XYZ file of N, CA and C in Angstrom:
771
model
N -13.588 -3.819 -20.863
C -12.205 -4.134 -20.561
C -11.315 -3.687 -21.644
N -11.774 -3.747 -22.929
C -10.926 -3.341 -24.034
C -10.582 -1.895 -23.965
N -11.574 -1.040 -23.582
C -11.309 0.374 -23.493
C -10.340 0.682 -22.363
N -10.517 0.011 -21.249
C -9.599 0.193 -20.181
C -8.231 -0.201 -20.516
N -8.094 -1.356 -21.265
C -6.791 -1.898 -21.735
C -6.094 -0.804 -22.595
N -6.823 -0.180 -23.522
C -6.244 0.832 -24.402
C -5.794 2.030 -23.597
N -6.626 2.505 -22.681
C -6.222 3.665 -21.888
C -5.061 3.360 -21.005
N -5.059 2.160 -20.403
C -3.966 1.814 -19.482
C -2.671 1.688 -20.185
N -2.598 1.095 -21.394
C -1.385 1.012 -22.178
C -0.784 2.371 -22.365
N -1.659 3.388 -22.589
C -1.133 4.740 -22.821
C -0.582 5.308 -21.450
N -1.276 5.055 -20.363
C -0.813 5.505 -19.071
C 0.512 4.965 -18.651
N 0.736 3.708 -19.009
C 1.907 2.951 -18.568
C 3.070 3.071 -19.417
N 2.959 3.969 -20.460
C 4.114 4.275 -21.328
C 5.305 4.746 -20.496
N 5.004 5.546 -19.444
C 6.064 5.986 -18.577
C 6.091 5.070 -17.388
N 7.181 4.345 -17.189
C 7.305 3.376 -16.179
C 7.818 3.982 -14.856
N 7.195 3.550 -13.673
C 7.741 3.966 -12.388
C 9.009 3.138 -12.149
N 10.104 3.775 -11.943
C 11.354 3.041 -11.698
C 11.712 3.220 -10.243
N 11.426 2.212 -9.420
C 11.706 2.319 -7.967
C 13.174 2.262 -7.668
N 14.016 1.696 -8.564
C 15.391 1.552 -8.216
C 16.099 2.921 -8.329
N 15.619 3.862 -9.178
C 16.268 5.115 -9.365
C 15.508 6.230 -8.741
N 14.350 5.972 -8.175
C 13.506 7.045 -7.687
C 12.943 6.673 -6.314
N 13.778 6.800 -5.319
C 13.417 6.328 -3.996
C 12.900 7.473 -3.118
N 12.698 8.717 -3.686
C 12.151 9.816 -2.886
C 10.737 10.146 -3.263
N 10.038 9.139 -3.877
C 8.710 9.451 -4.282
C 7.707 9.616 -3.078
N 8.147 9.035 -1.941
C 7.248 9.127 -0.776
C 6.928 10.565 -0.414
N 7.815 11.465 -0.701
C 7.640 12.867 -0.316
C 6.482 13.477 -1.043
N 6.040 12.904 -2.150
C 4.957 13.493 -2.928
C 3.609 12.955 -2.563
N 3.515 12.319 -1.414
C 2.202 11.755 -0.949
C 1.217 12.890 -0.687
N -0.089 12.523 -0.884
C -1.148 13.500 -0.604
C -1.619 13.354 0.849
N -0.946 12.621 1.744
C -1.390 12.461 3.105
C -1.216 13.749 3.911
N -2.083 14.001 4.875
C -1.973 15.177 5.729
C -0.780 15.120 6.680
N -0.245 13.915 6.918
C 0.970 13.750 7.734
C 2.015 13.108 6.858
N 3.265 13.461 7.143
C 4.329 12.822 6.414
C 4.513 11.392 6.840
N 5.039 10.532 5.979
C 5.249 9.108 6.432
C 6.139 9.049 7.667
N 7.130 9.893 7.764
C 8.017 9.847 8.915
C 7.267 10.195 10.213
N 6.353 11.176 10.101
C 5.549 11.560 11.263
C 4.645 10.461 11.743
N 3.995 9.803 10.749
C 3.117 8.674 11.097
C 3.919 7.512 11.747
N 5.131 7.239 11.268
C 5.975 6.151 11.822
C 6.362 6.589 13.227
N 6.691 7.817 13.434
C 7.067 8.290 14.767
C 5.913 8.069 15.750
N 4.730 8.511 15.316
C 3.568 8.363 16.200
C 3.299 6.893 16.529
N 3.327 6.069 15.531
C 3.089 4.620 15.713
C 4.092 4.028 16.689
N 5.361 4.456 16.539
C 6.393 3.944 17.424
C 6.248 4.373 18.870
N 5.823 5.642 19.061
C 5.594 6.148 20.412
C 4.334 5.535 21.067
N 3.296 5.284 20.263
C 2.095 4.667 20.760
C 2.401 3.202 21.137
N 3.231 2.528 20.370
C 3.643 1.158 20.731
C 4.439 1.133 21.989
N 5.349 2.137 22.196
C 6.132 2.225 23.423
C 5.235 2.540 24.598
N 4.284 3.395 24.397
C 3.381 3.779 25.463
C 2.527 2.554 25.914
N 2.117 1.738 24.935
C 1.334 0.545 25.244
C 2.154 -0.399 26.103
N 3.442 -0.550 25.696
C 4.338 -1.500 26.416
C 4.527 -1.000 27.911
N 4.688 0.328 28.043
C 4.881 0.891 29.374
C 3.597 0.727 30.217
N 2.480 0.915 29.622
C 1.203 0.689 30.400
C 1.056 -0.756 30.838
N 1.465 -1.681 29.901
C 1.406 -3.086 30.225
C 2.253 -3.435 31.419
N 3.439 -2.702 31.527
C 4.357 -2.946 32.667
C 3.970 -2.133 33.878
N 2.843 -1.402 33.732
C 2.354 -0.512 34.812
C 3.369 0.617 35.195
N 4.191 0.999 34.192
C 5.120 2.074 34.386
C 4.404 3.323 33.827
N 3.560 3.908 34.700
C 2.706 4.982 34.229
C 3.432 6.296 34.079
N 4.531 6.470 34.798
C 5.371 7.599 34.613
C 5.925 7.687 33.205
N 6.429 6.535 32.727
C 6.969 6.413 31.430
C 5.896 6.551 30.377
N 4.717 5.918 30.605
C 3.621 5.963 29.664
C 3.124 7.380 29.486
N 3.094 8.146 30.610
C 2.651 9.549 30.504
C 3.645 10.418 29.730
N 4.948 10.034 29.818
C 5.969 10.749 29.115
C 5.807 10.509 27.642
N 5.504 9.263 27.218
C 5.256 8.988 25.832
C 3.989 9.729 25.339
N 2.949 9.731 26.171
C 1.736 10.440 25.832
C 2.047 11.964 25.555
N 2.781 12.571 26.442
C 3.102 13.973 26.278
C 3.910 14.211 25.020
N 4.775 13.239 24.698
C 5.623 13.421 23.550
C 4.751 13.302 22.280
N 3.801 12.414 22.274
C 2.873 12.235 21.156
C 2.067 13.539 20.948
N 1.497 14.015 22.014
C 0.641 15.187 21.925
C 1.344 16.500 21.612
N 2.627 16.462 21.826
C 3.456 17.694 21.503
C 4.012 17.741 20.138
N 3.743 16.734 19.334
C 4.214 16.723 17.944
C 3.583 17.867 17.184
N 4.409 18.633 16.507
C 3.936 19.896 15.868
C 3.846 19.774 14.314
N 4.365 18.662 13.799
C 4.397 18.467 12.365
C 3.003 17.901 11.920
N 1.958 18.696 12.188
C 0.571 18.300 11.783
C -0.094 19.539 11.153
N -1.178 19.294 10.341
C -1.838 20.416 9.664
C -2.394 21.428 10.711
N -2.368 22.669 10.330
C -2.971 23.711 11.140
C -4.443 23.456 11.453
N -4.816 23.622 12.718
C -6.221 23.397 13.104
C -6.479 21.937 13.466
N -5.582 21.064 13.354
C -5.805 19.653 13.687
C -5.071 19.266 14.993
N -5.411 18.082 15.507
C -4.747 17.687 16.712
C -4.775 16.144 16.770
N -3.785 15.623 17.579
C -3.715 14.193 17.750
C -4.498 13.827 19.002
N -5.325 12.788 18.928
C -6.038 12.329 20.077
C -5.641 10.859 20.382
N -5.536 10.550 21.629
C -5.207 9.255 22.115
C -6.375 8.639 22.851
N -6.469 7.332 22.710
C -7.503 6.567 23.407
C -6.881 5.323 23.978
N -6.866 5.164 25.293
C -6.268 3.978 25.915
C -7.327 2.884 26.051
N -6.992 1.666 25.746
C -7.809 0.546 25.859
C -7.616 -0.159 27.214
N -8.696 -0.691 27.775
C -8.624 -1.443 29.011
C -8.014 -2.786 28.676
N -7.548 -3.499 29.767
C -6.980 -4.852 29.547
C -8.071 -5.748 28.925
N -9.324 -5.591 29.315
C -10.375 -6.403 28.752
C -10.579 -6.175 27.250
N -10.130 -4.986 26.792
C -10.171 -4.641 25.373
C -8.909 -4.998 24.627
N -7.991 -5.611 25.353
C -6.722 -6.019 24.722
C -5.558 -5.100 25.101
N -5.787 -4.033 25.868
C -4.788 -3.070 26.241
C -4.311 -2.249 25.047
N -3.203 -1.579 25.271
C -2.661 -0.783 24.141
C -3.336 0.565 24.083
N -3.013 1.305 23.008
C -3.589 2.636 22.784
C -3.896 2.798 21.249
N -4.793 3.711 21.039
C -5.141 4.039 19.660
C -4.940 5.532 19.474
N -4.706 5.967 18.221
C -4.598 7.388 17.999
C -5.315 7.766 16.727
N -5.629 9.026 16.627
C -6.195 9.511 15.400
C -5.878 11.025 15.282
N -5.798 11.516 14.060
C -5.636 12.938 13.785
C -6.999 13.562 13.451
N -7.432 14.556 14.186
C -8.729 15.110 13.938
C -8.673 16.588 13.613
N -9.722 17.047 12.978
C -9.928 18.465 12.751
C -11.414 18.751 12.932
N -11.745 19.634 13.844
C -13.129 19.941 14.166
C -13.859 18.687 14.555
N -13.238 17.792 15.287
C -13.929 16.565 15.764
C -14.056 15.459 14.749
N -13.587 15.677 13.492
C -13.668 14.704 12.448
C -12.310 14.057 12.214
N -12.265 12.763 12.182
C -10.990 12.032 11.991
C -10.488 12.232 10.613
N -9.222 12.663 10.482
C -8.505 12.756 9.185
C -7.728 11.512 8.971
N -7.016 11.069 9.992
C -6.232 9.783 9.935
C -6.611 9.021 11.214
N -6.906 7.758 11.023
C -7.272 6.878 12.167
C -6.425 5.642 12.071
N -5.702 5.267 13.182
C -4.898 4.124 13.069
C -5.679 2.781 13.324
N -7.011 2.909 13.363
C -7.815 1.704 13.364
C -8.176 1.369 11.968
N -8.032 0.130 11.527
C -8.431 -0.307 10.240
C -9.929 -0.267 10.109
N -10.497 0.644 9.270
C -11.966 0.720 9.154
C -12.540 -0.594 8.855
N -13.674 -0.860 9.406
C -14.335 -2.170 9.181
C -14.657 -2.388 7.722
N -14.129 -3.526 7.207
C -14.391 -3.877 5.831
C -13.539 -3.118 4.796
N -12.668 -2.243 5.244
C -11.827 -1.490 4.310
C -10.413 -1.952 4.324
N -9.900 -2.173 3.169
C -8.438 -2.521 3.013
C -7.944 -1.836 1.756
N -6.617 -1.867 1.571
C -6.065 -1.336 0.333
C -6.623 -2.077 -0.883
N -6.799 -3.395 -0.725
C -7.303 -4.179 -1.828
C -8.771 -3.792 -2.208
N -9.611 -3.538 -1.183
C -10.960 -3.129 -1.471
C -10.993 -1.742 -2.115
N -10.093 -0.885 -1.659
C -10.032 0.478 -2.267
C -9.597 0.422 -3.734
N -8.628 -0.458 -3.991
C -8.112 -0.635 -5.392
C -9.287 -1.199 -6.238
N -10.091 -2.113 -5.717
C -11.168 -2.678 -6.447
C -12.231 -1.610 -6.709
N -12.435 -0.742 -5.725
C -13.417 0.358 -5.931
C -12.912 1.302 -6.979
N -11.632 1.579 -6.981
C -11.041 2.457 -8.030
C -11.196 1.845 -9.481
N -10.969 0.553 -9.540
C -11.154 -0.075 -10.817
C -12.631 -0.095 -11.253
N -13.538 -0.274 -10.287
C -14.943 -0.222 -10.610
C -15.379 1.165 -11.144
N -14.800 2.162 -10.535
C -15.076 3.583 -11.014
C -14.617 3.734 -12.419
N -13.416 3.216 -12.771
C -12.870 3.361 -14.081
C -13.720 2.594 -15.117
N -14.189 1.410 -14.708
C -14.966 0.612 -15.679
C -16.354 1.260 -15.881
N -16.869 1.826 -14.835
C -18.217 2.514 -14.974
C -18.044 3.732 -15.878
N -17.035 4.523 -15.663
C -16.770 5.684 -16.469
C -16.580 5.293 -17.927
N -15.810 4.240 -18.151
C -15.537 3.762 -19.542
C -16.862 3.322 -20.232
N -17.621 2.491 -19.459
C -18.852 1.906 -20.100
C -19.904 3.006 -20.359
N -19.878 4.055 -19.529
C -20.878 5.142 -19.758
C -20.314 6.317 -20.537
N -19.065 6.158 -21.031
C -18.404 7.182 -21.882
C -18.431 8.552 -21.151
N -17.978 8.586 -19.915
C -17.917 9.815 -19.155
C -16.566 9.840 -18.467
N -16.096 11.066 -18.068
C -14.780 11.217 -17.425
C -14.779 10.633 -16.023
N -13.598 10.268 -15.548
C -13.465 9.740 -14.192
C -13.689 10.904 -13.231
N -14.173 10.536 -12.045
C -14.341 11.508 -10.919
C -12.969 11.585 -10.254
N -12.151 12.512 -10.666
C -10.784 12.627 -10.094
C -10.727 12.826 -8.602
N -11.672 13.650 -8.081
C -11.676 13.866 -6.602
C -11.929 12.579 -5.900
N -12.894 11.826 -6.348
C -13.218 10.572 -5.696
C -12.053 9.569 -5.773
N -11.351 9.542 -6.958
C -10.191 8.686 -7.079
C -9.050 9.107 -6.194
N -8.800 10.428 -6.096
C -7.775 10.896 -5.178
C -8.089 10.524 -3.698
N -9.342 10.575 -3.360
C -9.767 10.188 -2.037
C -9.416 8.730 -1.783
N -9.698 7.834 -2.759
C -9.404 6.396 -2.564
C -7.906 6.191 -2.433
N -7.092 6.945 -3.263
C -5.632 6.851 -3.125
C -5.119 7.309 -1.842
N -5.641 8.429 -1.289
C -5.228 8.928 -0.010
C -5.494 7.982 1.089
N -6.722 7.342 1.058
C -7.047 6.380 2.105
C -6.140 5.119 1.999
N -5.847 4.717 0.786
C -4.936 3.553 0.602
C -3.574 3.891 1.157
N -3.028 5.088 0.827
C -1.729 5.384 1.319
C -1.689 5.461 2.885
N -2.786 5.972 3.497
C -2.883 6.011 4.942
C -2.815 4.579 5.490
N -3.607 3.700 4.885
C -3.635 2.314 5.438
C -2.291 1.604 5.260
N -1.568 1.880 4.193
C -0.262 1.295 4.009
C 0.745 1.800 4.990
N 0.520 2.973 5.556
C 1.428 3.540 6.518
C 1.033 3.096 7.947
N -0.274 3.029 8.242
C -0.724 2.744 9.570
C -0.893 1.231 9.740
N -1.064 0.509 8.682
C -1.203 -1.000 8.765
C -0.435 -1.616 7.628
N 0.952 -1.460 7.686
C 1.788 -1.900 6.555
C 1.735 -3.393 6.259
N 1.251 -4.251 7.220
C 1.250 -5.695 6.966
C -0.122 -6.294 6.851
N -1.111 -5.463 6.508
C -2.460 -6.068 6.433
C -2.727 -6.701 5.036
N -1.832 -6.537 4.120
C -1.953 -7.202 2.781
C -1.080 -8.464 2.799
N -1.631 -9.563 2.290
C -0.893 -10.830 2.310
C -0.856 -11.497 0.945
N 0.240 -12.318 0.771
C 0.307 -13.056 -0.439
C 0.343 -12.251 -1.711
N -0.625 -12.492 -2.614
C -0.673 -11.809 -3.902
C -1.378 -10.426 -3.822
N -1.962 -10.095 -2.671
C -2.796 -8.883 -2.544
C -2.096 -7.596 -2.895
N -0.824 -7.361 -2.449
C -0.232 -6.072 -2.838
C -0.072 -5.933 -4.343
N 0.299 -6.990 -5.048
C 0.438 -6.924 -6.476
C -0.895 -6.734 -7.174
N -1.947 -7.378 -6.670
C -3.319 -7.181 -7.228
C -3.720 -5.736 -7.033
N -3.510 -5.192 -5.875
C -3.920 -3.820 -5.584
C -3.181 -2.868 -6.532
N -1.866 -3.053 -6.702
C -1.126 -2.175 -7.613
C -1.644 -2.240 -9.011
N -1.965 -3.438 -9.498
C -2.484 -3.644 -10.854
C -3.833 -2.956 -11.036
N -4.719 -3.111 -10.039
C -6.044 -2.562 -10.194
C -5.968 -0.994 -10.110
N -5.144 -0.470 -9.230
C -4.988 1.000 -9.194
C -4.475 1.553 -10.510
N -3.484 0.862 -11.109
C -2.914 1.239 -12.366
C -3.989 1.246 -13.455
N -4.830 0.187 -13.506
C -5.909 0.094 -14.466
C -6.915 1.234 -14.351
N -7.037 1.675 -13.042
C -7.983 2.795 -12.819
C -7.417 4.158 -13.183
N -6.114 4.175 -13.650
C -5.495 5.417 -14.040
C -4.729 6.134 -12.959
N -4.527 5.470 -11.867
C -3.752 6.076 -10.712
C -2.309 6.189 -11.059
N -1.657 7.302 -10.780
C -0.272 7.558 -11.111
C 0.521 8.089 -9.902
N 0.101 7.630 -8.738
C 0.770 8.114 -7.495
C 2.026 7.299 -7.222
N 3.239 7.852 -7.398
C 4.467 7.125 -7.182
C 4.579 6.583 -5.716
N 4.216 7.326 -4.677
C 4.277 6.816 -3.308
C 3.460 5.522 -3.124
N 2.265 5.524 -3.715
C 1.349 4.411 -3.555
C 1.988 3.158 -4.182
N 2.520 3.322 -5.427
C 3.103 2.084 -6.109
C 4.385 1.672 -5.397
N 5.146 2.633 -4.872
C 6.373 2.256 -4.186
C 6.003 1.408 -2.978
N 5.004 1.810 -2.209
C 4.667 1.071 -0.978
C 4.060 -0.274 -1.355
N 3.244 -0.335 -2.372
C 2.693 -1.620 -2.760
C 3.762 -2.576 -3.263
N 4.724 -2.053 -4.025
C 5.821 -2.872 -4.483
C 6.633 -3.398 -3.352
N 6.960 -2.527 -2.371
C 7.680 -2.967 -1.137
C 6.914 -4.049 -0.461
N 5.574 -3.883 -0.376
C 4.781 -4.896 0.384
C 4.809 -6.239 -0.416
N 4.776 -6.135 -1.747
C 4.777 -7.340 -2.566
C 6.139 -8.072 -2.415
N 7.215 -7.302 -2.414
C 8.538 -7.858 -2.252
C 8.724 -8.523 -0.884
N 8.200 -7.880 0.162
C 8.294 -8.378 1.526
C 7.491 -9.672 1.676
N 6.318 -9.751 0.968
C 5.543 -10.925 1.025
C 6.257 -12.127 0.354
N 6.941 -11.857 -0.763
C 7.697 -12.898 -1.414
C 8.885 -13.343 -0.528
N 9.499 -12.419 0.167
C 10.566 -12.802 1.114
C 10.056 -13.637 2.210
N 8.804 -13.302 2.680
C 8.181 -13.973 3.820
C 7.643 -15.362 3.473
N 7.080 -15.491 2.287
C 6.397 -16.744 1.964
C 6.977 -17.462 0.726
N 7.873 -16.851 0.013
C 8.303 -17.411 -1.275
C 8.980 -18.776 -1.188
N 9.599 -19.068 -0.036
C 10.234 -20.376 0.124
C 9.320 -21.486 0.565
N 8.094 -21.145 0.915
C 7.137 -22.117 1.445
C 6.571 -22.981 0.276
N 6.281 -24.229 0.581
C 5.709 -25.076 -0.440
C 4.324 -24.627 -0.818
N 3.631 -23.933 0.081
C 2.264 -23.411 -0.240
C 2.311 -22.267 -1.286
N 3.465 -21.670 -1.396
C 3.632 -20.537 -2.393
C 4.159 -21.231 -3.696
N 3.267 -21.341 -4.648
C 3.610 -21.973 -5.904
C 4.348 -21.123 -6.888
N 4.951 -21.731 -7.836
C 5.683 -20.906 -8.860
C 4.772 -19.950 -9.534
N 3.551 -20.383 -9.837
C 2.603 -19.453 -10.499
C 2.229 -18.327 -9.664
N 2.248 -18.507 -8.280
C 1.983 -17.384 -7.395
C 3.109 -16.357 -7.454
N 4.314 -16.811 -7.516
C 5.511 -15.895 -7.648
C 5.381 -15.140 -8.945
N 5.101 -15.829 -10.006
C 4.960 -15.152 -11.336
C 3.847 -14.154 -11.310
N 2.743 -14.483 -10.635
C 1.574 -13.625 -10.578
C 1.976 -12.319 -9.928
N 2.725 -12.375 -8.823
C 3.160 -11.110 -8.110
C 4.030 -10.249 -9.029
N 5.059 -10.910 -9.621
C 6.031 -10.203 -10.503
C 5.323 -9.614 -11.676
N 4.468 -10.368 -12.343
C 3.833 -9.851 -13.565
C 2.831 -8.752 -13.305
N 2.127 -8.830 -12.195
C 1.118 -7.723 -11.910
C 1.771 -6.428 -11.491
N 2.951 -6.508 -10.777
C 3.709 -5.381 -10.511
C 4.269 -4.738 -11.802
N 4.774 -5.589 -12.676
C 5.255 -5.125 -14.006
C 4.081 -4.498 -14.767
N 2.951 -5.152 -14.744
C 1.779 -4.568 -15.505
C 1.295 -3.221 -14.946
N 1.598 -3.033 -13.672
C 1.189 -1.713 -13.075
C 2.144 -0.642 -13.492
N 3.204 -0.995 -14.215
C 4.170 0.047 -14.729
C 5.322 0.279 -13.787
N 5.547 -0.634 -12.852
C 6.581 -0.413 -11.831
C 7.784 -1.319 -12.194
N 8.925 -0.697 -12.353
C 10.177 -1.407 -12.620
C 10.986 -1.388 -11.363
N 11.081 -2.561 -10.678
C 11.798 -2.722 -9.467
C 12.683 -3.938 -9.529
N 13.981 -3.727 -9.729
C 14.889 -4.815 -9.876
C 14.997 -5.650 -8.612
N 14.812 -5.014 -7.445
C 14.863 -5.763 -6.159
C 13.761 -6.781 -6.145
N 12.515 -6.416 -6.521
C 11.415 -7.396 -6.467
C 11.691 -8.493 -7.522
N 12.179 -8.068 -8.710
C 12.441 -9.072 -9.774
C 13.503 -10.063 -9.301
N 14.521 -9.596 -8.580
C 15.553 -10.449 -8.115
C 15.025 -11.445 -7.130
N 14.166 -11.056 -6.177
C 13.568 -11.928 -5.218
C 12.724 -12.958 -5.933
N 11.931 -12.479 -6.904
C 11.061 -13.413 -7.620
C 11.823 -14.463 -8.391
N 12.898 -14.028 -9.063
C 13.773 -14.986 -9.769
C 14.381 -16.057 -8.813
N 14.814 -15.616 -7.688
C 15.379 -16.578 -6.702
C 14.328 -17.517 -6.207
N 13.133 -17.007 -5.972
C 12.009 -17.932 -5.504
C 11.714 -18.963 -6.588
N 11.741 -18.576 -7.855
C 11.445 -19.509 -8.933
C 12.569 -20.502 -9.112
N 13.796 -20.094 -8.952
C 14.939 -21.016 -9.068
C 14.836 -22.079 -7.936
N 14.501 -21.621 -6.773
C 14.370 -22.562 -5.639
C 13.277 -23.607 -5.884
N 12.308 -23.215 -6.646
C 11.177 -24.101 -6.932
C 11.374 -24.872 -8.247
N 12.581 -24.774 -8.801
C 12.915 -25.503 -10.031
C 11.892 -25.201 -11.112
N 11.615 -23.900 -11.311
C 10.585 -23.494 -12.258
C 11.148 -23.383 -13.652
N 12.169 -24.045 -13.971
C 12.720 -24.034 -15.364
C 13.200 -22.670 -15.729
N 12.921 -22.308 -16.959
C 13.380 -21.004 -17.508
C 12.503 -19.835 -17.055
N 11.480 -20.112 -16.242
C 10.585 -19.042 -15.833
C 11.364 -18.026 -14.993
N 12.449 -18.424 -14.322
C 13.185 -17.496 -13.460
C 13.783 -16.389 -14.316
N 14.128 -16.655 -15.513
C 14.749 -15.609 -16.367
C 13.793 -15.004 -17.355
N 12.469 -15.412 -17.232
C 11.493 -14.921 -18.200
C 10.691 -13.808 -17.584
N 11.364 -12.685 -17.198
C 10.667 -11.571 -16.555
C 10.993 -10.314 -17.307
N 10.886 -10.341 -18.622
C 11.147 -9.202 -19.445
C 10.098 -8.059 -19.093
N 10.631 -6.904 -18.741
C 9.757 -5.813 -18.259
C 8.632 -5.533 -19.224
N 8.935 -5.135 -20.451
C 7.887 -4.627 -21.305
C 6.972 -5.758 -21.857
N 7.493 -6.880 -22.254
C 6.691 -7.925 -22.818
C 5.734 -8.543 -21.744
N 6.227 -8.722 -20.532
C 5.375 -9.392 -19.508
C 4.215 -8.538 -19.128
N 4.463 -7.181 -18.950
C 3.355 -6.366 -18.543
C 2.256 -6.195 -19.590
N 2.699 -6.193 -20.842
C 1.706 -6.100 -21.882
C 0.944 -7.398 -22.061
N 1.609 -8.546 -21.784
C 0.915 -9.793 -21.818
C -0.139 -9.887 -20.778
N 0.167 -9.427 -19.553
C -0.832 -9.426 -18.463
C -2.019 -8.530 -18.790
N -1.787 -7.362 -19.381
C -2.835 -6.449 -19.773
C -3.724 -7.073 -20.866
N -3.040 -7.708 -21.805
C -3.814 -8.419 -22.920
C -4.734 -9.508 -22.297
N -4.179 -10.273 -21.341
C -4.968 -11.312 -20.720
C -6.132 -10.734 -20.013
N -5.887 -9.591 -19.277
C -7.009 -9.011 -18.518
C -8.132 -8.490 -19.460
N -7.690 -7.876 -20.602
C -8.618 -7.294 -21.520
C -9.439 -8.350 -22.260
N -8.827 -9.515 -22.443
C -9.569 -10.578 -23.134
C -10.405 -11.451 -22.239
């Protein structure tokens, strides 16, 4: 842990500032752009609704629109699979090349952004303990899969999970701005969704804010939401105790020790 702490402090010298850098999504390593994935998901949802209403003319029109999308890698294609009512209805899609799925809108069994972040941290710890370099290709693969899941399943992380995932990816040496932007957005949305509930404690709010800070992300929007949640919970001076540099180093020190 101490070696990872030392390396991570060096990596986090440059902070991701989400307030001034909102175009980071364009630098994603995904084979499809975020806008294209959102378009496909929207059309698939509309097609599912049309099929549920038995409006097959409209559903076929949505299908044709999906299959005619050209903003995809050369040699790949979009495949649709319709589910029966017994299977829950709806439709599924995937991007394939030579019969192999590149992007699949089904959440792989047992895989989540949190599990991918944990795997990345495990790789970093193993590399540090064995005094060998990180497998950059394997790490990039984990990041790409995480980015895909965040786009195809944006709400599958709950509570403190987005912040934990951001922290673990940062400890593993990941420096992908799109990944941290999406995880920060997910963390902020979770605070907006659950922050006012009695089940969300002040320490849970601080946990989210501190881990995002420790991941090297400076996002005033998330900090503002966190402060408001703490004030509503009468958390004393904690609402104003979110100093960017001091808090993230404190979290890293706690993790290392």
